[in-house]
Amino acid sequence: MKNLLEFLRKHFHWFLFAVLEVISIVLLFQYNSYQNSVWFSSANAVAGRVYEWSSAVGQFFSLTRVNEDLTLRNFYLERQVTQLRRLYSEATSEPSIKEQQELDMLSQYKLIPAKVVANELHRRDNLLTIDKGDADGIRVGMGVACGQGVVGVVYLTSAHHAVVIPVLNTSSRISCAIRGKGYFGVLRWDGRDAGVAYVEDIPRHARFKRGEWVETNGYSSIFPAGVLVGQIKQVFNSRDGMSYRLQVRLSTDFGKLRDVVVINDKSIGERVRLLQAARDSMKVEN
């Protein structure tokens, strides 16, 4: 306390000067219309600029949530369009019942939004990492997609992160089919062009043409049917000549990949148990 009083005594004249300056400035702007208007305009300009900066910062940080919402919306819309297109082409005798059954398939899947925090493009065994893990409900074997199409499959998980084997990995295998045709094969990557993959084992009797689209066929428990894969660019014969090999331009741009969704099939547990029961039954009979 003694030191404080000593400090105030030594610098009392500076404090008095500051107080008198403040009082004089207030009186100047309060009782002079010109100075008052200048102060008011300047204060408004400064406040306006501060509000602009504050708004810009708020909008920047809100983009994260906006991107997540757009990714979810795009995925759902793509699935709905695919199902409705299939219904229209089939033209069944009971379209309303069939339509409801197809659209109800969407409710089997829970979508968990995530962000890509690490991504590789120039290796044969590329991996990518997302910011969601066990604590968020992510499990090994779940499919990963984005608003543009297929991304990959969850390979490893920790509490708050997961490693994904993307399409751009030579060990990736994803079952898919030609849209509207039903002919299915396996999507693989040859380790070269990051925008191109190949669908192998398409039967020789299949009828299709370049420019048609390839999508997941829903035969596995990883992806639902209708998730976009890409567009057919070239058609080749397989090495043994027994099937076709399709060159596909991937719909997903892995170089710009930021927001993804992890697909949690809520019916997978029941299907796995049923399949295991069937296998056990066959072992007993043998």
PDB file of C-alpha atoms in Angstrom:
ATOM      1  CA  MET A   1       0.000   0.000   0.000  1.00  0.00           C
ATOM      2  CA  LYS A   2       2.852   2.368   0.846  1.00  0.00           C
ATOM      3  CA  ASN A   3       4.461   1.720  -2.541  1.00  0.00           C
ATOM      4  CA  LEU A   4       1.183   2.453  -4.325  1.00  0.00           C
ATOM      5  CA  LEU A   5       0.747   5.780  -2.521  1.00  0.00           C
ATOM      6  CA  GLU A   6       4.338   6.690  -3.278  1.00  0.00           C
ATOM      7  CA  PHE A   7       3.776   5.896  -6.974  1.00  0.00           C
ATOM      8  CA  LEU A   8       0.606   8.030  -7.125  1.00  0.00           C
ATOM      9  CA  ARG A   9       2.390  10.911  -5.393  1.00  0.00           C
ATOM     10  CA  LYS A  10       5.258  10.869  -7.873  1.00  0.00           C
ATOM     11  CA  HIS A  11       3.022  10.663 -10.955  1.00  0.00           C
ATOM     12  CA  PHE A  12       0.055  12.664  -9.678  1.00  0.00           C
ATOM     13  CA  HIS A  13       0.543  15.397 -12.280  1.00  0.00           C
ATOM     14  CA  TRP A  14       0.284  12.884 -15.135  1.00  0.00           C
ATOM     15  CA  PHE A  15      -2.954  11.445 -13.817  1.00  0.00           C
ATOM     16  CA  LEU A  16      -4.349  14.962 -13.364  1.00  0.00           C
ATOM     17  CA  PHE A  17      -3.319  15.824 -16.915  1.00  0.00           C
ATOM     18  CA  ALA A  18      -5.071  12.735 -18.329  1.00  0.00           C
ATOM     19  CA  VAL A  19      -8.277  13.459 -16.406  1.00  0.00           C
ATOM     20  CA  LEU A  20      -8.345  17.092 -17.574  1.00  0.00           C
ATOM     21  CA  GLU A  21      -7.725  16.002 -21.190  1.00  0.00           C
ATOM     22  CA  VAL A  22     -10.652  13.597 -21.072  1.00  0.00           C
ATOM     23  CA  ILE A  23     -12.920  16.262 -19.578  1.00  0.00           C
ATOM     24  CA  SER A  24     -11.881  18.818 -22.204  1.00  0.00           C
ATOM     25  CA  ILE A  25     -12.469  16.380 -25.065  1.00  0.00           C
ATOM     26  CA  VAL A  26     -15.922  15.484 -23.741  1.00  0.00           C
ATOM     27  CA  LEU A  27     -16.847  19.158 -23.394  1.00  0.00           C
ATOM     28  CA  LEU A  28     -15.485  19.896 -26.874  1.00  0.00           C
ATOM     29  CA  PHE A  29     -17.557  17.269 -28.624  1.00  0.00           C
ATOM     30  CA  GLN A  30     -20.627  17.730 -26.453  1.00  0.00           C
ATOM     31  CA  TYR A  31     -21.048  21.503 -26.836  1.00  0.00           C
ATOM     32  CA  ASN A  32     -19.770  21.979 -30.404  1.00  0.00           C
ATOM     33  CA  SER A  33     -22.053  20.671 -33.140  1.00  0.00           C
ATOM     34  CA  TYR A  34     -19.339  20.316 -35.812  1.00  0.00           C
ATOM     35  CA  GLN A  35     -16.963  18.322 -33.621  1.00  0.00           C
ATOM     36  CA  ASN A  36     -19.903  16.277 -32.349  1.00  0.00           C
ATOM     37  CA  SER A  37     -20.951  15.323 -35.892  1.00  0.00           C
ATOM     38  CA  VAL A  38     -17.371  14.404 -36.818  1.00  0.00           C
ATOM     39  CA  TRP A  39     -17.066  12.193 -33.757  1.00  0.00           C
ATOM     40  CA  PHE A  40     -20.417  10.546 -34.412  1.00  0.00           C
ATOM     41  CA  SER A  41     -19.547   9.773 -38.045  1.00  0.00           C
ATOM     42  CA  SER A  42     -16.106   8.436 -37.168  1.00  0.00           C
ATOM     43  CA  ALA A  43     -17.464   6.286 -34.363  1.00  0.00           C
ATOM     44  CA  ASN A  44     -20.122   4.832 -36.680  1.00  0.00           C
ATOM     45  CA  ALA A  45     -17.517   4.061 -39.350  1.00  0.00           C
ATOM     46  CA  VAL A  46     -15.261   2.291 -36.854  1.00  0.00           C
ATOM     47  CA  ALA A  47     -18.178   0.386 -35.324  1.00  0.00           C
ATOM     48  CA  GLY A  48     -19.373  -0.621 -38.800  1.00  0.00           C
ATOM     49  CA  ARG A  49     -15.963  -1.969 -39.724  1.00  0.00           C
ATOM     50  CA  VAL A  50     -15.736  -3.898 -36.456  1.00  0.00           C
ATOM     51  CA  TYR A  51     -19.159  -5.416 -37.100  1.00  0.00           C
ATOM     52  CA  GLU A  52     -18.073  -6.373 -40.626  1.00  0.00           C
ATOM     53  CA  TRP A  53     -14.986  -8.137 -39.302  1.00  0.00           C
ATOM     54  CA  SER A  54     -17.027  -9.867 -36.624  1.00  0.00           C
ATOM     55  CA  SER A  55     -19.577 -11.025 -39.206  1.00  0.00           C
ATOM     56  CA  ALA A  56     -16.854 -12.285 -41.549  1.00  0.00           C
ATOM     57  CA  VAL A  57     -15.234 -14.285 -38.749  1.00  0.00           C
ATOM     58  CA  GLY A  58     -18.597 -15.754 -37.752  1.00  0.00           C
ATOM     59  CA  GLN A  59     -19.399 -16.733 -41.331  1.00  0.00           C
ATOM     60  CA  PHE A  60     -15.991 -18.370 -41.760  1.00  0.00           C
ATOM     61  CA  PHE A  61     -16.404 -20.596 -38.723  1.00  0.00           C
ATOM     62  CA  SER A  62     -20.008 -21.412 -39.680  1.00  0.00           C
ATOM     63  CA  LEU A  63     -18.822 -22.842 -43.031  1.00  0.00           C
ATOM     64  CA  THR A  64     -17.829 -26.045 -41.262  1.00  0.00           C
ATOM     65  CA  ARG A  65     -21.405 -26.779 -40.277  1.00  0.00           C
ATOM     66  CA  VAL A  66     -22.736 -25.639 -43.658  1.00  0.00           C
ATOM     67  CA  ASN A  67     -20.400 -28.024 -45.495  1.00  0.00           C
ATOM     68  CA  GLU A  68     -21.460 -30.921 -43.275  1.00  0.00           C
ATOM     69  CA  ASP A  69     -25.138 -30.191 -43.935  1.00  0.00           C
ATOM     70  CA  LEU A  70     -24.542 -29.952 -47.690  1.00  0.00           C
ATOM     71  CA  THR A  71     -22.675 -33.254 -47.742  1.00  0.00           C
ATOM     72  CA  LEU A  72     -25.500 -35.027 -45.915  1.00  0.00           C
ATOM     73  CA  ARG A  73     -28.139 -33.406 -48.112  1.00  0.00           C
ATOM     74  CA  ASN A  74     -26.299 -34.294 -51.342  1.00  0.00           C
ATOM     75  CA  PHE A  75     -25.901 -37.902 -50.258  1.00  0.00           C
ATOM     76  CA  TYR A  76     -29.565 -38.288 -49.371  1.00  0.00           C
ATOM     77  CA  LEU A  77     -30.730 -36.594 -52.581  1.00  0.00           C
ATOM     78  CA  GLU A  78     -28.471 -38.760 -54.732  1.00  0.00           C
ATOM     79  CA  ARG A  79     -29.880 -41.865 -53.076  1.00  0.00           C
ATOM     80  CA  GLN A  80     -33.475 -40.721 -53.569  1.00  0.00           C
ATOM     81  CA  VAL A  81     -32.934 -39.833 -57.219  1.00  0.00           C
ATOM     82  CA  THR A  82     -31.361 -43.236 -57.828  1.00  0.00           C
ATOM     83  CA  GLN A  83     -34.232 -45.113 -56.218  1.00  0.00           C
ATOM     84  CA  LEU A  84     -36.874 -43.095 -58.042  1.00  0.00           C
ATOM     85  CA  ARG A  85     -35.073 -43.560 -61.365  1.00  0.00           C
ATOM     86  CA  ARG A  86     -35.028 -47.311 -60.833  1.00  0.00           C
ATOM     87  CA  LEU A  87     -38.710 -47.348 -59.961  1.00  0.00           C
ATOM     88  CA  TYR A  88     -39.622 -45.358 -63.030  1.00  0.00           C
ATOM     89  CA  SER A  89     -37.646 -47.641 -65.337  1.00  0.00           C
ATOM     90  CA  GLU A  90     -39.092 -50.823 -63.871  1.00  0.00           C
ATOM     91  CA  ALA A  91     -42.694 -49.547 -64.161  1.00  0.00           C
ATOM     92  CA  THR A  92     -44.074 -52.264 -61.871  1.00  0.00           C
ATOM     93  CA  SER A  93     -47.759 -53.017 -61.483  1.00  0.00           C
ATOM     94  CA  GLU A  94     -47.697 -51.648 -57.917  1.00  0.00           C
ATOM     95  CA  PRO A  95     -45.433 -48.581 -58.133  1.00  0.00           C
ATOM     96  CA  SER A  96     -46.629 -46.928 -54.953  1.00  0.00           C
ATOM     97  CA  ILE A  97     -45.817 -49.948 -52.777  1.00  0.00           C
ATOM     98  CA  LYS A  98     -42.528 -50.515 -54.526  1.00  0.00           C
ATOM     99  CA  GLU A  99     -41.577 -46.854 -54.169  1.00  0.00           C
ATOM    100  CA  GLN A 100     -42.254 -46.881 -50.458  1.00  0.00           C
ATOM    101  CA  GLN A 101     -40.161 -50.021 -50.019  1.00  0.00           C
ATOM    102  CA  GLU A 102     -37.249 -48.496 -51.901  1.00  0.00           C
ATOM    103  CA  LEU A 103     -37.338 -45.186 -50.061  1.00  0.00           C
ATOM    104  CA  ASP A 104     -37.706 -46.934 -46.695  1.00  0.00           C
ATOM    105  CA  MET A 105     -34.270 -48.453 -47.295  1.00  0.00           C
ATOM    106  CA  LEU A 106     -32.839 -45.023 -46.517  1.00  0.00           C
ATOM    107  CA  SER A 107     -33.960 -45.326 -42.905  1.00  0.00           C
ATOM    108  CA  GLN A 108     -31.702 -48.371 -42.411  1.00  0.00           C
ATOM    109  CA  TYR A 109     -28.637 -46.193 -42.647  1.00  0.00           C
ATOM    110  CA  LYS A 110     -27.344 -43.671 -40.147  1.00  0.00           C
ATOM    111  CA  LEU A 111     -24.971 -41.103 -41.615  1.00  0.00           C
ATOM    112  CA  ILE A 112     -22.167 -39.766 -39.418  1.00  0.00           C
ATOM    113  CA  PRO A 113     -20.588 -36.555 -40.808  1.00  0.00           C
ATOM    114  CA  ALA A 114     -16.809 -36.257 -40.599  1.00  0.00           C
ATOM    115  CA  LYS A 115     -13.931 -34.201 -41.954  1.00  0.00           C
ATOM    116  CA  VAL A 116     -10.822 -35.421 -43.762  1.00  0.00           C
ATOM    117  CA  VAL A 117      -7.770 -34.383 -41.740  1.00  0.00           C
ATOM    118  CA  ALA A 118      -5.117 -36.243 -43.764  1.00  0.00           C
ATOM    119  CA  ASN A 119      -5.189 -37.497 -47.342  1.00  0.00           C
ATOM    120  CA  GLU A 120      -2.751 -39.244 -49.695  1.00  0.00           C
ATOM    121  CA  LEU A 121      -2.967 -39.322 -53.487  1.00  0.00           C
ATOM    122  CA  HIS A 122       0.391 -40.346 -54.928  1.00  0.00           C
ATOM    123  CA  ARG A 123       1.003 -43.772 -53.372  1.00  0.00           C
ATOM    124  CA  ARG A 124      -0.269 -47.193 -54.366  1.00  0.00           C
ATOM    125  CA  ASP A 125      -1.467 -47.805 -50.802  1.00  0.00           C
ATOM    126  CA  ASN A 126      -3.073 -44.402 -50.167  1.00  0.00           C
ATOM    127  CA  LEU A 127      -4.872 -43.860 -46.868  1.00  0.00           C
ATOM    128  CA  LEU A 128      -6.952 -41.000 -45.507  1.00  0.00           C
ATOM    129  CA  THR A 129      -7.804 -40.021 -41.947  1.00  0.00           C
ATOM    130  CA  ILE A 130     -11.067 -38.556 -40.646  1.00  0.00           C
ATOM    131  CA  ASP A 131     -11.794 -36.723 -37.387  1.00  0.00           C
ATOM    132  CA  LYS A 132     -14.348 -39.213 -36.012  1.00  0.00           C
ATOM    133  CA  GLY A 133     -13.714 -42.511 -34.243  1.00  0.00           C
ATOM    134  CA  ASP A 134     -15.032 -45.071 -31.782  1.00  0.00           C
ATOM    135  CA  ALA A 135     -16.495 -42.397 -29.529  1.00  0.00           C
ATOM    136  CA  ASP A 136     -18.640 -41.180 -32.423  1.00  0.00           C
ATOM    137  CA  GLY A 137     -19.920 -44.618 -33.419  1.00  0.00           C
ATOM    138  CA  ILE A 138     -17.380 -45.323 -36.176  1.00  0.00           C
ATOM    139  CA  ARG A 139     -16.517 -49.003 -36.624  1.00  0.00           C
ATOM    140  CA  VAL A 140     -14.143 -50.944 -38.858  1.00  0.00           C
ATOM    141  CA  GLY A 141     -15.787 -51.971 -42.139  1.00  0.00           C
ATOM    142  CA  MET A 142     -18.186 -49.048 -42.441  1.00  0.00           C
ATOM    143  CA  GLY A 143     -18.489 -47.378 -45.819  1.00  0.00           C
ATOM    144  CA  VAL A 144     -17.430 -43.774 -46.378  1.00  0.00           C
ATOM    145  CA  ALA A 145     -18.948 -41.508 -49.029  1.00  0.00           C
ATOM    146  CA  CYS A 146     -19.319 -37.836 -49.899  1.00  0.00           C
ATOM    147  CA  GLY A 147     -21.798 -35.734 -51.843  1.00  0.00           C
ATOM    148  CA  GLN A 148     -20.085 -36.770 -55.095  1.00  0.00           C
ATOM    149  CA  GLY A 149     -19.976 -40.512 -54.500  1.00  0.00           C
ATOM    150  CA  VAL A 150     -17.976 -43.373 -53.006  1.00  0.00           C
ATOM    151  CA  VAL A 151     -14.853 -42.647 -50.926  1.00  0.00           C
ATOM    152  CA  GLY A 152     -13.757 -45.894 -49.247  1.00  0.00           C
ATOM    153  CA  VAL A 153     -14.038 -48.212 -46.243  1.00  0.00           C
ATOM    154  CA  VAL A 154     -13.012 -47.683 -42.592  1.00  0.00           C
ATOM    155  CA  TYR A 155      -9.862 -49.699 -41.850  1.00  0.00           C
ATOM    156  CA  LEU A 156      -8.716 -48.700 -38.339  1.00  0.00           C
ATOM    157  CA  THR A 157     -10.268 -46.637 -35.544  1.00  0.00           C
ATOM    158  CA  SER A 158      -9.190 -44.880 -32.373  1.00  0.00           C
ATOM    159  CA  ALA A 159     -11.284 -42.901 -29.912  1.00  0.00           C
ATOM    160  CA  HIS A 160     -11.531 -39.764 -32.060  1.00  0.00           C
ATOM    161  CA  HIS A 161     -10.047 -40.660 -35.444  1.00  0.00           C
ATOM    162  CA  ALA A 162     -10.350 -43.331 -38.117  1.00  0.00           C
ATOM    163  CA  VAL A 163      -8.178 -44.462 -41.016  1.00  0.00           C
ATOM    164  CA  VAL A 164      -9.984 -45.157 -44.290  1.00  0.00           C
ATOM    165  CA  ILE A 165      -8.883 -47.277 -47.245  1.00  0.00           C
ATOM    166  CA  PRO A 166     -10.069 -45.124 -50.149  1.00  0.00           C
ATOM    167  CA  VAL A 167     -10.890 -46.190 -53.689  1.00  0.00           C
ATOM    168  CA  LEU A 168      -7.382 -44.926 -54.538  1.00  0.00           C
ATOM    169  CA  ASN A 169      -5.730 -47.894 -52.841  1.00  0.00           C
ATOM    170  CA  THR A 170      -4.700 -50.985 -54.801  1.00  0.00           C
ATOM    171  CA  SER A 171      -6.135 -53.234 -52.074  1.00  0.00           C
ATOM    172  CA  SER A 172      -9.588 -51.606 -52.271  1.00  0.00           C
ATOM    173  CA  ARG A 173     -12.436 -53.796 -53.556  1.00  0.00           C
ATOM    174  CA  ILE A 174     -15.960 -52.364 -53.869  1.00  0.00           C
ATOM    175  CA  SER A 175     -18.894 -54.176 -55.428  1.00  0.00           C
ATOM    176  CA  CYS A 176     -20.738 -52.053 -57.990  1.00  0.00           C
ATOM    177  CA  ALA A 177     -23.018 -52.290 -61.030  1.00  0.00           C
ATOM    178  CA  ILE A 178     -23.932 -50.465 -64.226  1.00  0.00           C
ATOM    179  CA  ARG A 179     -26.867 -48.179 -63.471  1.00  0.00           C
ATOM    180  CA  GLY A 180     -30.166 -49.535 -64.755  1.00  0.00           C
ATOM    181  CA  LYS A 181     -28.565 -52.659 -66.240  1.00  0.00           C
ATOM    182  CA  GLY A 182     -27.938 -54.838 -63.217  1.00  0.00           C
ATOM    183  CA  TYR A 183     -24.595 -56.182 -64.443  1.00  0.00           C
ATOM    184  CA  PHE A 184     -22.173 -56.056 -61.536  1.00  0.00           C
ATOM    185  CA  GLY A 185     -18.439 -56.303 -60.986  1.00  0.00           C
ATOM    186  CA  VAL A 186     -15.641 -55.213 -58.655  1.00  0.00           C
ATOM    187  CA  LEU A 187     -14.154 -51.713 -58.558  1.00  0.00           C
ATOM    188  CA  ARG A 188     -10.343 -51.643 -58.366  1.00  0.00           C
ATOM    189  CA  TRP A 189      -7.608 -49.051 -58.770  1.00  0.00           C
ATOM    190  CA  ASP A 190      -4.392 -49.718 -60.693  1.00  0.00           C
ATOM    191  CA  GLY A 191      -2.224 -47.243 -58.764  1.00  0.00           C
ATOM    192  CA  ARG A 192      -1.857 -44.720 -61.592  1.00  0.00           C
ATOM    193  CA  ASP A 193      -4.375 -41.979 -62.433  1.00  0.00           C
ATOM    194  CA  ALA A 194      -6.125 -40.623 -59.304  1.00  0.00           C
ATOM    195  CA  GLY A 195      -9.241 -39.888 -61.351  1.00  0.00           C
ATOM    196  CA  VAL A 196      -9.675 -43.322 -62.934  1.00  0.00           C
ATOM    197  CA  ALA A 197     -10.498 -46.811 -61.632  1.00  0.00           C
ATOM    198  CA  TYR A 198     -11.601 -50.063 -63.264  1.00  0.00           C
ATOM    199  CA  VAL A 199     -14.649 -52.288 -62.897  1.00  0.00           C
ATOM    200  CA  GLU A 200     -13.693 -55.902 -63.552  1.00  0.00           C
ATOM    201  CA  ASP A 201     -15.641 -59.119 -64.150  1.00  0.00           C
ATOM    202  CA  ILE A 202     -18.513 -57.603 -66.136  1.00  0.00           C
ATOM    203  CA  PRO A 203     -20.047 -60.576 -68.044  1.00  0.00           C
ATOM    204  CA  ARG A 204     -19.554 -60.834 -71.796  1.00  0.00           C
ATOM    205  CA  HIS A 205     -23.286 -60.938 -72.480  1.00  0.00           C
ATOM    206  CA  ALA A 206     -23.802 -57.538 -70.811  1.00  0.00           C
ATOM    207  CA  ARG A 207     -25.231 -54.767 -73.008  1.00  0.00           C
ATOM    208  CA  PHE A 208     -24.150 -51.226 -72.210  1.00  0.00           C
ATOM    209  CA  LYS A 209     -22.292 -48.296 -73.760  1.00  0.00           C
ATOM    210  CA  ARG A 210     -19.707 -45.683 -72.909  1.00  0.00           C
ATOM    211  CA  GLY A 211     -21.043 -42.729 -70.929  1.00  0.00           C
ATOM    212  CA  GLU A 212     -23.301 -44.815 -68.704  1.00  0.00           C
ATOM    213  CA  TRP A 213     -22.942 -44.531 -64.936  1.00  0.00           C
ATOM    214  CA  VAL A 214     -21.645 -47.023 -62.409  1.00  0.00           C
ATOM    215  CA  GLU A 215     -22.963 -47.165 -58.842  1.00  0.00           C
ATOM    216  CA  THR A 216     -22.863 -49.452 -55.805  1.00  0.00           C
ATOM    217  CA  ASN A 217     -25.189 -52.415 -56.095  1.00  0.00           C
ATOM    218  CA  GLY A 218     -26.073 -52.892 -52.420  1.00  0.00           C
ATOM    219  CA  TYR A 219     -25.001 -56.558 -52.345  1.00  0.00           C
ATOM    220  CA  SER A 220     -22.522 -55.928 -49.535  1.00  0.00           C
ATOM    221  CA  SER A 221     -23.215 -54.589 -46.052  1.00  0.00           C
ATOM    222  CA  ILE A 222     -20.824 -51.672 -46.622  1.00  0.00           C
ATOM    223  CA  PHE A 223     -22.685 -49.435 -49.080  1.00  0.00           C
ATOM    224  CA  PRO A 224     -26.373 -49.149 -49.894  1.00  0.00           C
ATOM    225  CA  ALA A 225     -27.393 -49.487 -53.535  1.00  0.00           C
ATOM    226  CA  GLY A 226     -27.159 -46.399 -55.710  1.00  0.00           C
ATOM    227  CA  VAL A 227     -24.106 -44.591 -54.326  1.00  0.00           C
ATOM    228  CA  LEU A 228     -22.407 -43.036 -57.349  1.00  0.00           C
ATOM    229  CA  VAL A 229     -19.031 -44.418 -58.444  1.00  0.00           C
ATOM    230  CA  GLY A 230     -18.314 -42.857 -61.821  1.00  0.00           C
ATOM    231  CA  GLN A 231     -18.888 -42.834 -65.582  1.00  0.00           C
ATOM    232  CA  ILE A 232     -17.756 -45.438 -68.113  1.00  0.00           C
ATOM    233  CA  LYS A 233     -15.032 -44.040 -70.406  1.00  0.00           C
ATOM    234  CA  GLN A 234     -13.500 -47.081 -72.094  1.00  0.00           C
ATOM    235  CA  VAL A 235     -14.298 -50.802 -72.444  1.00  0.00           C
ATOM    236  CA  PHE A 236     -11.580 -53.488 -72.572  1.00  0.00           C
ATOM    237  CA  ASN A 237     -11.475 -57.256 -72.612  1.00  0.00           C
ATOM    238  CA  SER A 238     -10.225 -59.021 -69.525  1.00  0.00           C
ATOM    239  CA  ARG A 239      -6.906 -60.877 -69.671  1.00  0.00           C
ATOM    240  CA  ASP A 240      -8.610 -64.240 -70.156  1.00  0.00           C
ATOM    241  CA  GLY A 241     -11.168 -62.800 -72.574  1.00  0.00           C
ATOM    242  CA  MET A 242     -14.060 -64.132 -70.500  1.00  0.00           C
ATOM    243  CA  SER A 243     -15.372 -60.751 -69.268  1.00  0.00           C
ATOM    244  CA  TYR A 244     -15.171 -56.983 -69.748  1.00  0.00           C
ATOM    245  CA  ARG A 245     -12.970 -54.493 -67.919  1.00  0.00           C
ATOM    246  CA  LEU A 246     -14.465 -50.994 -67.702  1.00  0.00           C
ATOM    247  CA  GLN A 247     -12.418 -47.841 -67.300  1.00  0.00           C
ATOM    248  CA  VAL A 248     -14.409 -45.506 -65.051  1.00  0.00           C
ATOM    249  CA  ARG A 249     -13.888 -41.785 -64.483  1.00  0.00           C
ATOM    250  CA  LEU A 250     -14.476 -41.474 -60.728  1.00  0.00           C
ATOM    251  CA  SER A 251     -17.172 -39.022 -59.637  1.00  0.00           C
ATOM    252  CA  THR A 252     -15.326 -38.242 -56.379  1.00  0.00           C
ATOM    253  CA  ASP A 253     -12.539 -35.679 -56.658  1.00  0.00           C
ATOM    254  CA  PHE A 254     -10.123 -36.977 -54.026  1.00  0.00           C
ATOM    255  CA  GLY A 255      -7.862 -33.961 -54.448  1.00  0.00           C
ATOM    256  CA  LYS A 256     -10.589 -31.680 -53.069  1.00  0.00           C
ATOM    257  CA  LEU A 257     -12.074 -34.080 -50.539  1.00  0.00           C
ATOM    258  CA  ARG A 258     -12.943 -32.365 -47.246  1.00  0.00           C
ATOM    259  CA  ASP A 259     -16.377 -33.417 -45.933  1.00  0.00           C
ATOM    260  CA  VAL A 260     -17.522 -37.044 -45.874  1.00  0.00           C
ATOM    261  CA  VAL A 261     -20.177 -39.213 -44.258  1.00  0.00           C
ATOM    262  CA  VAL A 262     -19.649 -42.604 -42.642  1.00  0.00           C
ATOM    263  CA  ILE A 263     -22.485 -45.017 -43.384  1.00  0.00           C
ATOM    264  CA  ASN A 264     -23.707 -47.025 -40.428  1.00  0.00           C
ATOM    265  CA  ASP A 265     -26.036 -49.776 -41.629  1.00  0.00           C
ATOM    266  CA  LYS A 266     -28.300 -50.389 -38.640  1.00  0.00           C
ATOM    267  CA  SER A 267     -29.391 -53.773 -40.034  1.00  0.00           C
ATOM    268  CA  ILE A 268     -25.861 -55.133 -40.457  1.00  0.00           C
ATOM    269  CA  GLY A 269     -25.871 -56.872 -37.074  1.00  0.00           C
ATOM    270  CA  GLU A 270     -28.938 -58.902 -37.934  1.00  0.00           C
ATOM    271  CA  ARG A 271     -27.571 -59.844 -41.360  1.00  0.00           C
ATOM    272  CA  VAL A 272     -24.198 -60.892 -39.957  1.00  0.00           C
ATOM    273  CA  ARG A 273     -25.862 -63.075 -37.329  1.00  0.00           C
ATOM    274  CA  LEU A 274     -28.117 -64.678 -39.954  1.00  0.00           C
ATOM    275  CA  LEU A 275     -25.175 -65.366 -42.277  1.00  0.00           C
ATOM    276  CA  GLN A 276     -23.123 -66.852 -39.446  1.00  0.00           C
ATOM    277  CA  ALA A 277     -26.054 -69.061 -38.431  1.00  0.00           C
ATOM    278  CA  ALA A 278     -26.337 -70.326 -42.018  1.00  0.00           C
ATOM    279  CA  ARG A 279     -22.622 -71.136 -42.147  1.00  0.00           C
ATOM    280  CA  ASP A 280     -22.744 -72.934 -38.798  1.00  0.00           C
ATOM    281  CA  SER A 281     -25.736 -74.950 -40.020  1.00  0.00           C
ATOM    282  CA  MET A 282     -23.858 -76.012 -43.156  1.00  0.00           C
ATOM    283  CA  LYS A 283     -20.861 -77.116 -41.061  1.00  0.00           C
ATOM    284  CA  VAL A 284     -23.112 -79.282 -38.863  1.00  0.00           C
ATOM    285  CA  GLU A 285     -24.725 -80.940 -41.914  1.00  0.00           C
ATOM    286  CA  ASN A 286     -21.347 -81.705 -43.411  1.00  0.00           C
TER     287      ASN A 286
END
